[in-house]
Amino acid sequence: MKIIHVAAEFAPIATVGGLGQVVTGLSREVQKKGHEVEIFLPFYRWLEKRTEIKEEGTNLFSTVVEGCKIYLVDSPRHFDREHIYGYKDDVPRFLAFSRKTLDILHRQNNSFDLLHLHDWHTSICAALYRGKSLLTIHNMQYQGKCAIKDLDAIGMDGKAFLASDKMQDDNPFFKKSINLLKAGITFANAITTVSPTYAHEILTPKEAYGLQKTINRYKKKLYGILNGIDADLWNPKTDRTLVRNFSHEEKIEDVHIARKENKRSLQKETGLSEKDLPLFAFIGRLVPQKGLELILNAAHFLLKEKAQFLLLGSSPDKKTQTQFEKFYDKHKESSQIYFHFEYDDSLSRKIYSATDFLLVPSRFEPCGLTQLIALKYGAIPIVRKTGGLADTVFDADDPIPEDRRNGYVFGPYKRKAMDEVLGRALDNYHNDPDKISNLIENGMKKDFSWEASAEQYHKLYERLYRSP
Ligand code: ADP
């Protein structure tokens, strides 16, 4: 089959969080299964164009990244900017991109079999395209709400879509609003989301963010398929940023030695005291979803213990950033904590390869990649039991087969619950090194690569292809 992805992100050239990595990892693996894959992206300012293709009215460039053929759709008014998101006109920007992409595909006689759409940014394509489409929901919280006139602006009859069985927002207070994610849910032939647990959670009012009526209506075409991580891009054996490489094929003692060396070097680089203390870390966007209160709570808790804490995360919100900066300024003299507020891929890799524990106390987490990378790099995840975290991390003391235990898990979004697991992790670290070694081994051995997940996408693609 020939599959066209239409997306806002593609790693590593245009990425903010998990979405970009998922589009890349999935595309590469599906190609290995013999499908032809092409990706349509906005032509962001920082991208390099390789070949220019003459298109009526639109400049189109093509390039190859990570072995995938990419088409870059030019619209300087919308995408000649510094960032991918965060502008007042984000909705019109991605509506324009979606419209232009479909026009181009149409002029090329739509010579493909399936349109694979991602999140609200490109959901509108499901309503505009007459052929088969699949929508992947990476995060239900972001829905792309707008007005009739925004649809009019891309040549649609906006008013005709303001109906409860079309794109009208489900919230009775926003009867005049168009909801773009709803367009995708309603009109796509199938919907996937990024973990089995999240597929159940988004049917509930709490996680559906107002779209529970619509998503329940279409739950027959909803599938939960766990994200993978790209085995070539995330591999402690070959990762060039690490001081010492290591792998699950080595003896656990050698893994410990290599990780300790990485830890020393990271301590040196970040100004943490070079002591043999348990190291905890957080890597991710500093947004409410990620459990901001619990992250700071953990920092407080660990400052009181003989432990170190490292945070790598940027915030789109000034207030949050200031709150974390203030906390850091107050405590940085202790040489026990280090906070870095940028997006820094190479620092993230050094942290994964060195930290003893990685915290993921999310309020909700569709899939989560950081815990998967942590497992691969021998860092023990400490997570809240939600979404993809519940599907991938299993507690050290759970009554399950021992070889499945790979981390620490707490349930309620409460300080007390998190303090309990932090305490347990610290206790095991100091008093039960064999248990810790087992958790690390189990995590590193488990295969979370794209292969298994891409097989499920492959089956779904085939089913859609054959369906009338
Ligand atoms: P989300 O998609 O909600 O942002 P995920 O856990 O699915 O969260 O994916 C986050 C990805 O982005 C991970 O690969 C993580 O390593 C990376 N990441 C997040 N913040 C940073 C940062 N400040 N520097 C480097 N990498 C980061």
Coordinates of C-alpha atoms and ligand atoms in Angstrom, one line a residue:
M1 CA 0.0 0.0 0.0
K2 CA 1.0 3.6 -0.3
I3 CA 0.4 5.6 2.9
I4 CA 0.5 9.4 3.2
H5 CA 1.1 10.9 6.6
V6 CA 0.0 14.5 7.1
A7 CA 1.5 15.8 10.3
A8 CA 2.8 18.9 12.1
E9 CA 6.0 17.1 13.4
F10 CA 8.7 14.7 12.1
A11 CA 11.8 13.9 14.3
P12 CA 14.5 15.0 14.3
I13 CA 13.9 18.0 11.9
A14 CA 10.7 19.3 13.4
T15 CA 9.7 18.1 16.8
V16 CA 8.5 19.3 20.2
G17 CA 7.5 16.1 22.0
G18 CA 6.4 12.6 21.4
L19 CA 4.4 13.2 18.2
G20 CA 7.4 13.8 15.9
Q21 CA 9.2 10.7 17.1
V22 CA 6.1 8.6 16.6
V23 CA 5.6 9.7 13.0
T24 CA 9.3 9.0 12.2
G25 CA 9.5 5.7 14.0
L26 CA 6.2 4.4 12.6
S27 CA 7.0 5.5 9.1
R28 CA 10.4 3.8 9.1
E29 CA 9.1 0.5 10.4
V30 CA 6.0 0.4 8.1
Q31 CA 8.4 1.0 5.2
K32 CA 10.3 -2.1 6.3
K33 CA 7.1 -4.1 6.0
G34 CA 7.0 -3.2 2.3
H35 CA 4.6 -0.3 2.3
E36 CA 5.4 2.9 0.5
V37 CA 5.3 5.9 2.9
E38 CA 5.4 9.6 2.2
I39 CA 5.1 12.4 4.7
F40 CA 3.6 15.9 4.2
L41 CA 4.9 18.6 6.6
P42 CA 4.7 22.4 6.7
F43 CA 7.8 24.0 5.3
Y44 CA 9.1 25.5 8.6
R45 CA 11.7 28.3 8.4
W46 CA 14.6 26.2 9.6
L47 CA 14.1 23.2 7.3
E48 CA 16.4 22.6 4.3
K49 CA 14.7 22.2 0.9
R50 CA 16.4 19.7 -1.4
T51 CA 14.3 19.5 -4.6
E52 CA 11.7 22.1 -5.7
I53 CA 8.6 20.7 -7.3
K54 CA 6.5 23.0 -9.4
E55 CA 3.0 23.0 -8.1
E56 CA 0.2 25.2 -9.2
G57 CA 0.0 28.1 -6.7
T58 CA 2.0 26.4 -4.0
N59 CA 5.8 25.9 -3.6
L60 CA 6.5 22.3 -2.8
F61 CA 9.9 20.9 -1.8
S62 CA 11.0 17.4 -1.3
T63 CA 13.7 15.9 0.9
V64 CA 14.7 12.6 2.5
V65 CA 15.1 12.4 6.2
E66 CA 15.8 9.2 8.2
G67 CA 15.2 7.2 5.0
C68 CA 11.7 8.7 4.5
K69 CA 10.4 10.8 1.7
I70 CA 9.2 14.1 2.9
Y71 CA 7.2 16.8 1.1
L72 CA 7.4 20.3 2.5
V73 CA 4.4 22.5 1.8
D74 CA 5.3 26.1 1.6
S75 CA 3.1 28.8 3.1
P76 CA 5.4 31.6 4.3
R77 CA 2.6 33.6 5.9
H78 CA 1.9 30.7 8.2
F79 CA 5.2 28.8 8.7
D80 CA 8.1 31.2 8.2
R81 CA 8.3 31.6 12.0
E82 CA 10.6 30.6 14.8
H83 CA 8.5 27.8 16.4
I84 CA 6.1 25.0 15.4
Y85 CA 3.3 26.1 17.7
G86 CA 2.4 28.7 20.2
Y87 CA 0.9 31.4 17.9
K88 CA -2.6 33.0 18.2
D89 CA -3.4 31.8 14.7
D90 CA -2.3 28.2 15.1
V91 CA -5.7 26.9 14.0
P92 CA -5.7 28.9 10.7
R93 CA -2.1 27.9 10.1
F94 CA -2.7 24.2 10.3
L95 CA -6.0 24.5 8.5
A96 CA -4.2 26.2 5.6
F97 CA -1.5 23.5 5.6
S98 CA -4.2 20.7 5.6
R99 CA -6.0 22.4 2.7
K100 CA -2.9 22.9 0.6
T101 CA -1.7 19.3 1.2
L102 CA -5.0 17.9 0.0
D103 CA -5.1 20.2 -3.0
I104 CA -1.6 19.0 -4.0
L105 CA -2.6 15.3 -3.5
H106 CA -5.7 15.9 -5.6
R107 CA -3.7 17.4 -8.4
Q108 CA -1.5 14.4 -8.3
N109 CA -4.7 12.3 -8.8
N110 CA -4.7 11.0 -5.2
S111 CA -2.5 8.1 -6.2
F112 CA -2.2 6.6 -2.8
D113 CA -4.3 4.2 -0.6
L114 CA -4.6 5.7 2.8
L115 CA -4.3 9.1 4.5
H116 CA -2.8 8.8 8.0
L117 CA -3.6 12.0 10.0
H118 CA -2.2 13.0 13.4
D119 CA -3.9 15.1 16.1
W120 CA -6.2 18.1 15.6
H121 CA -3.6 19.8 13.3
T122 CA -4.5 17.7 10.3
S123 CA -7.9 16.2 11.4
I124 CA -9.8 18.4 9.0
C125 CA -8.4 16.3 6.1
A126 CA -10.7 13.4 7.1
A127 CA -13.7 15.6 6.3
L128 CA -12.3 17.0 3.1
Y129 CA -10.9 13.8 1.6
R130 CA -13.3 11.3 0.0
G131 CA -11.0 8.3 0.2
K132 CA -9.9 6.3 3.3
S133 CA -8.3 7.9 6.3
L134 CA -7.0 7.0 9.7
L135 CA -6.6 9.4 12.6
T136 CA -4.1 8.9 15.4
I137 CA -4.9 10.8 18.6
H138 CA -1.6 11.5 20.4
N139 CA -3.3 13.7 23.0
M140 CA -7.0 14.3 23.6
Q141 CA -6.5 17.5 25.4
Y142 CA -5.6 19.5 22.4
Q143 CA -8.6 19.8 20.0
G144 CA -8.3 22.8 17.8
K145 CA -11.4 24.8 18.5
C146 CA -12.3 27.6 16.1
A147 CA -15.1 29.5 14.3
I148 CA -17.1 28.9 11.2
K149 CA -15.1 31.6 9.5
D150 CA -11.9 29.7 9.9
L151 CA -13.4 26.9 7.8
D152 CA -14.7 29.5 5.3
A153 CA -11.2 30.8 5.0
I154 CA -10.0 27.5 3.4
G155 CA -12.9 27.4 1.0
M156 CA -15.3 25.3 3.1
D157 CA -18.9 26.1 3.9
G158 CA -18.3 26.4 7.6
K159 CA -21.9 26.8 8.5
A160 CA -22.9 23.5 7.0
F161 CA -20.5 21.7 9.4
L162 CA -21.8 23.3 12.5
A163 CA -24.0 20.4 13.4
S164 CA -23.8 17.9 16.3
D165 CA -23.2 15.0 14.0
K166 CA -20.4 16.9 12.2
M167 CA -17.9 19.4 13.8
Q168 CA -19.9 21.3 16.3
D169 CA -18.2 21.3 19.7
D170 CA -19.9 18.9 22.2
N171 CA -19.9 21.5 24.9
P172 CA -23.4 23.2 25.1
F173 CA -21.7 26.5 26.1
F174 CA -19.7 26.5 22.8
K175 CA -22.5 25.8 20.4
K176 CA -21.0 28.2 17.8
S177 CA -17.6 26.5 17.9
I178 CA -16.1 24.1 15.4
N179 CA -13.9 21.3 17.0
L180 CA -11.3 20.0 14.6
L181 CA -10.4 16.9 16.5
K182 CA -14.1 16.0 16.4
A183 CA -14.0 16.3 12.6
G184 CA -11.3 13.7 12.6
I185 CA -13.1 11.4 15.0
T186 CA -16.3 11.7 13.0
F187 CA -15.1 11.4 9.5
A188 CA -12.0 9.1 9.6
N189 CA -12.5 5.5 8.8
A190 CA -10.6 4.4 11.9
I191 CA -9.0 6.0 14.9
T192 CA -6.0 4.9 16.9
T193 CA -4.6 6.2 20.1
V194 CA -1.2 5.6 21.5
S195 CA -1.8 3.0 24.2
P196 CA -4.5 0.4 25.1
T197 CA -5.2 2.0 28.5
Y198 CA -5.5 5.5 27.1
A199 CA -8.0 4.1 24.5
H200 CA -10.2 3.2 27.5
E201 CA -9.5 6.4 29.4
I202 CA -10.6 8.8 26.6
L203 CA -14.1 7.3 26.8
T204 CA -14.5 8.8 30.2
P205 CA -15.5 12.4 30.9
K206 CA -12.2 13.1 32.8
E207 CA -9.9 12.2 29.9
A208 CA -12.1 13.0 26.9
Y209 CA -11.8 16.8 27.6
G210 CA -15.4 17.4 26.5
L211 CA -15.6 15.0 23.6
Q212 CA -16.9 11.9 25.5
K213 CA -20.2 11.9 23.6
T214 CA -18.5 11.8 20.2
I215 CA -15.7 9.4 21.0
N216 CA -18.1 7.0 22.6
R217 CA -20.3 7.2 19.6
Y218 CA -17.4 6.0 17.4
K219 CA -15.7 3.7 19.8
K220 CA -16.2 0.7 17.5
K221 CA -13.5 2.2 15.2
L222 CA -11.1 3.1 18.0
Y223 CA -8.0 1.1 18.7
G224 CA -5.2 1.5 21.3
I225 CA -1.8 0.7 19.8
L226 CA 1.2 1.3 22.0
N227 CA 3.9 3.6 20.7
G228 CA 7.4 2.2 20.3
I229 CA 10.8 3.9 20.4
D230 CA 13.1 3.8 17.4
A231 CA 15.7 1.1 18.2
D232 CA 18.4 2.9 16.1
L233 CA 17.9 6.3 17.6
W234 CA 17.7 5.1 21.2
N235 CA 20.4 2.5 21.8
P236 CA 22.9 2.8 24.8
K237 CA 25.3 0.5 22.9
T238 CA 25.8 2.9 20.0
D239 CA 24.7 6.3 21.4
R240 CA 27.6 8.6 20.6
T241 CA 26.7 11.2 23.3
L242 CA 27.5 8.7 26.2
V243 CA 30.9 8.7 27.9
R244 CA 30.6 4.9 28.3
N245 CA 28.3 2.7 26.1
F246 CA 26.7 -0.4 27.5
S247 CA 24.0 -3.0 26.6
H248 CA 21.7 -5.6 28.0
E249 CA 24.0 -8.3 26.6
E250 CA 26.6 -7.4 29.1
K251 CA 26.7 -8.7 32.7
I252 CA 24.8 -6.4 35.1
E253 CA 28.0 -5.6 37.0
D254 CA 29.4 -4.1 33.8
V255 CA 26.3 -2.2 33.2
H256 CA 26.6 -0.7 36.7
I257 CA 30.2 0.2 36.1
A258 CA 29.4 1.9 32.8
R259 CA 26.4 3.8 34.2
K260 CA 28.4 4.9 37.2
E261 CA 31.0 6.4 34.9
N262 CA 28.3 8.2 33.0
K263 CA 26.9 9.5 36.3
R264 CA 30.3 10.9 37.4
S265 CA 30.7 12.7 34.1
L266 CA 27.1 14.1 34.3
Q267 CA 27.7 15.3 37.9
K268 CA 30.8 17.1 36.7
E269 CA 29.0 18.7 33.8
T270 CA 26.0 19.9 35.9
G271 CA 27.9 20.9 39.1
L272 CA 26.2 18.2 41.2
S273 CA 28.5 17.0 43.9
E274 CA 30.5 13.9 42.7
K275 CA 29.3 11.6 45.4
D276 CA 27.9 8.2 45.3
L277 CA 24.3 9.3 45.9
P278 CA 21.1 8.0 44.3
L279 CA 20.2 10.2 41.3
F280 CA 16.7 11.0 40.3
A281 CA 15.7 12.8 37.1
F282 CA 12.7 14.3 35.2
I283 CA 12.8 14.9 31.5
G284 CA 9.8 16.5 29.7
R285 CA 7.6 19.5 28.9
L286 CA 6.8 21.5 32.0
V287 CA 3.0 21.5 31.5
P288 CA 0.2 20.6 34.0
Q289 CA -0.2 17.2 32.2
K290 CA 3.2 16.1 33.5
G291 CA 2.3 16.6 37.2
L292 CA 4.1 19.8 38.0
E293 CA 3.2 19.8 41.7
L294 CA 4.4 16.3 42.2
I295 CA 7.7 17.1 40.4
L296 CA 8.4 19.9 42.8
N297 CA 7.2 17.8 45.7
A298 CA 9.7 15.1 44.7
A299 CA 12.5 17.7 44.5
H300 CA 11.6 18.8 48.1
F301 CA 11.5 15.2 49.3
L302 CA 14.9 14.3 47.7
L303 CA 16.6 17.5 49.1
K304 CA 15.8 16.2 52.5
E305 CA 17.3 12.8 51.8
K306 CA 20.8 12.0 50.8
A307 CA 19.9 12.1 47.1
Q308 CA 20.3 14.2 43.9
F309 CA 17.7 15.5 41.5
L310 CA 18.1 16.6 37.9
L311 CA 15.4 18.3 35.8
L312 CA 15.5 18.9 32.0
G313 CA 12.4 20.6 30.8
S314 CA 11.1 23.7 29.0
S315 CA 7.8 25.4 29.6
P316 CA 5.6 27.2 27.1
D317 CA 4.2 29.1 30.1
K318 CA 6.2 31.9 31.7
K319 CA 4.6 31.5 35.1
T320 CA 5.5 27.9 35.4
Q321 CA 9.0 28.6 34.2
T322 CA 9.4 31.3 36.8
Q323 CA 8.1 29.0 39.6
F324 CA 10.7 26.4 38.7
E325 CA 13.5 28.9 38.3
K326 CA 12.7 30.4 41.8
F327 CA 12.8 26.9 43.3
Y328 CA 16.1 26.2 41.6
D329 CA 17.7 29.5 42.7
K330 CA 16.7 28.8 46.3
H331 CA 18.3 25.4 46.4
K332 CA 21.0 25.2 43.8
E333 CA 23.8 26.0 46.4
S334 CA 23.2 22.5 47.9
S335 CA 24.9 20.8 44.8
Q336 CA 22.0 18.3 45.2
I337 CA 19.9 19.6 42.3
Y338 CA 20.3 20.9 38.8
F339 CA 17.6 22.3 36.6
H340 CA 18.0 23.0 32.8
F341 CA 15.2 24.8 31.0
E342 CA 15.9 24.1 27.4
Y343 CA 15.3 21.4 24.9
D344 CA 18.6 19.5 24.8
D345 CA 18.7 16.1 23.1
S346 CA 22.2 15.3 24.0
L347 CA 21.8 16.2 27.6
S348 CA 18.7 14.1 27.8
R349 CA 20.7 11.1 26.5
K350 CA 23.4 11.6 29.1
I351 CA 20.7 11.7 31.8
Y352 CA 19.0 8.6 30.7
S353 CA 22.3 6.7 30.7
A354 CA 23.3 7.9 34.2
T355 CA 20.3 8.5 36.4
D356 CA 19.2 5.7 38.8
F357 CA 15.5 6.7 38.6
L358 CA 13.4 8.6 36.2
L359 CA 10.2 10.3 37.5
V360 CA 7.0 10.4 35.4
P361 CA 4.3 11.5 37.8
S362 CA 1.8 12.6 35.0
R363 CA -1.8 13.5 35.7
F364 CA -2.5 11.7 32.4
E365 CA -0.1 10.2 29.8
P366 CA -1.4 9.0 26.4
C367 CA 1.7 6.8 26.0
G368 CA 4.8 8.5 27.2
L369 CA 8.2 7.9 25.7
T370 CA 10.5 8.9 28.5
Q371 CA 9.8 5.8 30.6
L372 CA 10.4 3.6 27.6
I373 CA 13.8 5.3 26.9
A374 CA 14.6 5.1 30.6
L375 CA 14.0 1.4 30.6
K376 CA 16.2 0.9 27.6
Y377 CA 19.0 2.9 29.1
G378 CA 18.9 1.1 32.5
A379 CA 17.2 3.9 34.5
I380 CA 14.3 2.7 36.7
P381 CA 11.0 4.6 36.0
I382 CA 8.9 5.8 38.9
V383 CA 5.5 6.5 37.4
R384 CA 1.9 7.2 38.2
K385 CA -0.5 4.5 37.0
T386 CA -2.2 6.2 34.1
G387 CA -2.4 5.7 30.3
G388 CA 0.6 4.2 28.6
L389 CA 2.6 4.3 31.9
A390 CA 0.1 1.7 33.2
D391 CA 0.8 -0.5 30.2
T392 CA 4.6 -0.4 30.4
V393 CA 5.8 0.0 34.0
F394 CA 5.2 -2.6 36.7
D395 CA 5.9 -2.2 40.3
A396 CA 8.9 -3.9 42.0
D397 CA 6.5 -5.3 44.7
D398 CA 3.6 -6.3 42.4
P399 CA 2.3 -9.9 42.7
I400 CA 3.3 -10.6 39.1
P401 CA 6.0 -12.8 37.6
E402 CA 9.3 -11.3 38.7
D403 CA 10.7 -10.8 35.3
R404 CA 7.9 -8.3 34.5
R405 CA 8.7 -6.0 37.4
N406 CA 10.6 -3.0 36.1
G407 CA 9.9 0.1 38.2
Y408 CA 7.8 1.8 40.9
V409 CA 4.2 2.7 40.4
F410 CA 1.8 4.8 42.5
G411 CA -1.9 5.4 42.0
P412 CA -3.5 8.5 43.4
Y413 CA -2.3 11.9 42.3
K414 CA -1.2 12.7 45.8
R415 CA 2.0 13.7 47.5
K416 CA 1.7 11.0 50.1
A417 CA 1.4 8.3 47.4
M418 CA 4.4 9.6 45.6
D419 CA 6.5 10.0 48.8
E420 CA 5.7 6.3 49.6
V421 CA 7.2 5.1 46.3
L422 CA 10.2 7.4 46.5
G423 CA 10.8 6.1 50.0
R424 CA 10.6 2.5 48.8
A425 CA 12.9 3.2 45.9
L426 CA 15.5 4.8 48.2
D427 CA 15.2 1.9 50.7
N428 CA 15.8 -0.7 47.9
Y429 CA 18.7 1.3 46.5
H430 CA 20.5 1.3 49.9
N431 CA 19.4 -2.1 51.2
D432 CA 18.5 -4.4 48.3
P433 CA 20.9 -4.0 45.4
D434 CA 19.9 -7.3 43.9
K435 CA 16.3 -6.2 43.6
I436 CA 17.5 -3.0 41.9
S437 CA 19.7 -5.0 39.5
N438 CA 16.7 -7.2 38.6
L439 CA 14.6 -4.2 37.8
I440 CA 17.3 -2.7 35.5
E441 CA 17.8 -6.0 33.7
N442 CA 14.1 -6.6 33.2
G443 CA 13.8 -3.1 31.8
M444 CA 16.7 -3.2 29.4
K445 CA 15.8 -6.6 28.0
K446 CA 12.2 -5.8 27.2
D447 CA 11.7 -4.9 23.6
F448 CA 9.8 -1.6 23.2
S449 CA 10.9 -1.1 19.6
W450 CA 8.5 -0.1 16.9
E451 CA 8.4 -3.6 15.4
A452 CA 5.5 -5.0 17.4
S453 CA 3.5 -1.8 17.2
A454 CA 4.1 -1.4 13.5
E455 CA 2.8 -4.9 12.9
Q456 CA -0.5 -3.8 14.5
Y457 CA -0.7 -0.7 12.3
H458 CA 0.1 -2.9 9.3
K459 CA -2.9 -5.1 10.1
L460 CA -5.1 -2.1 10.5
Y461 CA -3.9 -0.6 7.3
E462 CA -4.6 -3.8 5.4
R463 CA -8.1 -4.1 7.0
L464 CA -8.9 -0.5 6.0
Y465 CA -7.6 -1.2 2.5
R466 CA -9.8 -4.2 2.0
S467 CA -12.9 -2.7 3.6
P468 CA -15.6 -1.4 1.2
Ligands
ADP1 P1 5.1 14.4 25.2 O1 4.8 13.9 23.8 O2 3.8 14.6 26.0 O3 5.9 15.6 25.2 P2 6.6 12.0 25.6 O4 7.1 11.3 26.8 O5 5.7 11.1 24.7 O6 5.9 13.3 26.0 O7 7.8 12.4 24.6 C1 8.8 13.3 25.1 C2 10.0 13.2 24.2 O8 10.7 14.5 24.2 C3 11.0 12.2 24.8 O9 11.8 11.6 23.8 C4 12.0 13.2 25.7 O10 13.3 12.6 25.8 C5 11.9 14.4 24.8 N1 12.1 15.6 25.6 C6 11.1 16.3 26.3 N2 11.6 17.4 26.8 C7 12.9 17.5 26.5 C8 14.0 18.4 26.7 N3 13.8 19.5 27.5 N4 15.2 18.2 26.2 C9 15.4 17.1 25.5 N5 14.5 16.1 25.2 C10 13.2 16.4 25.7

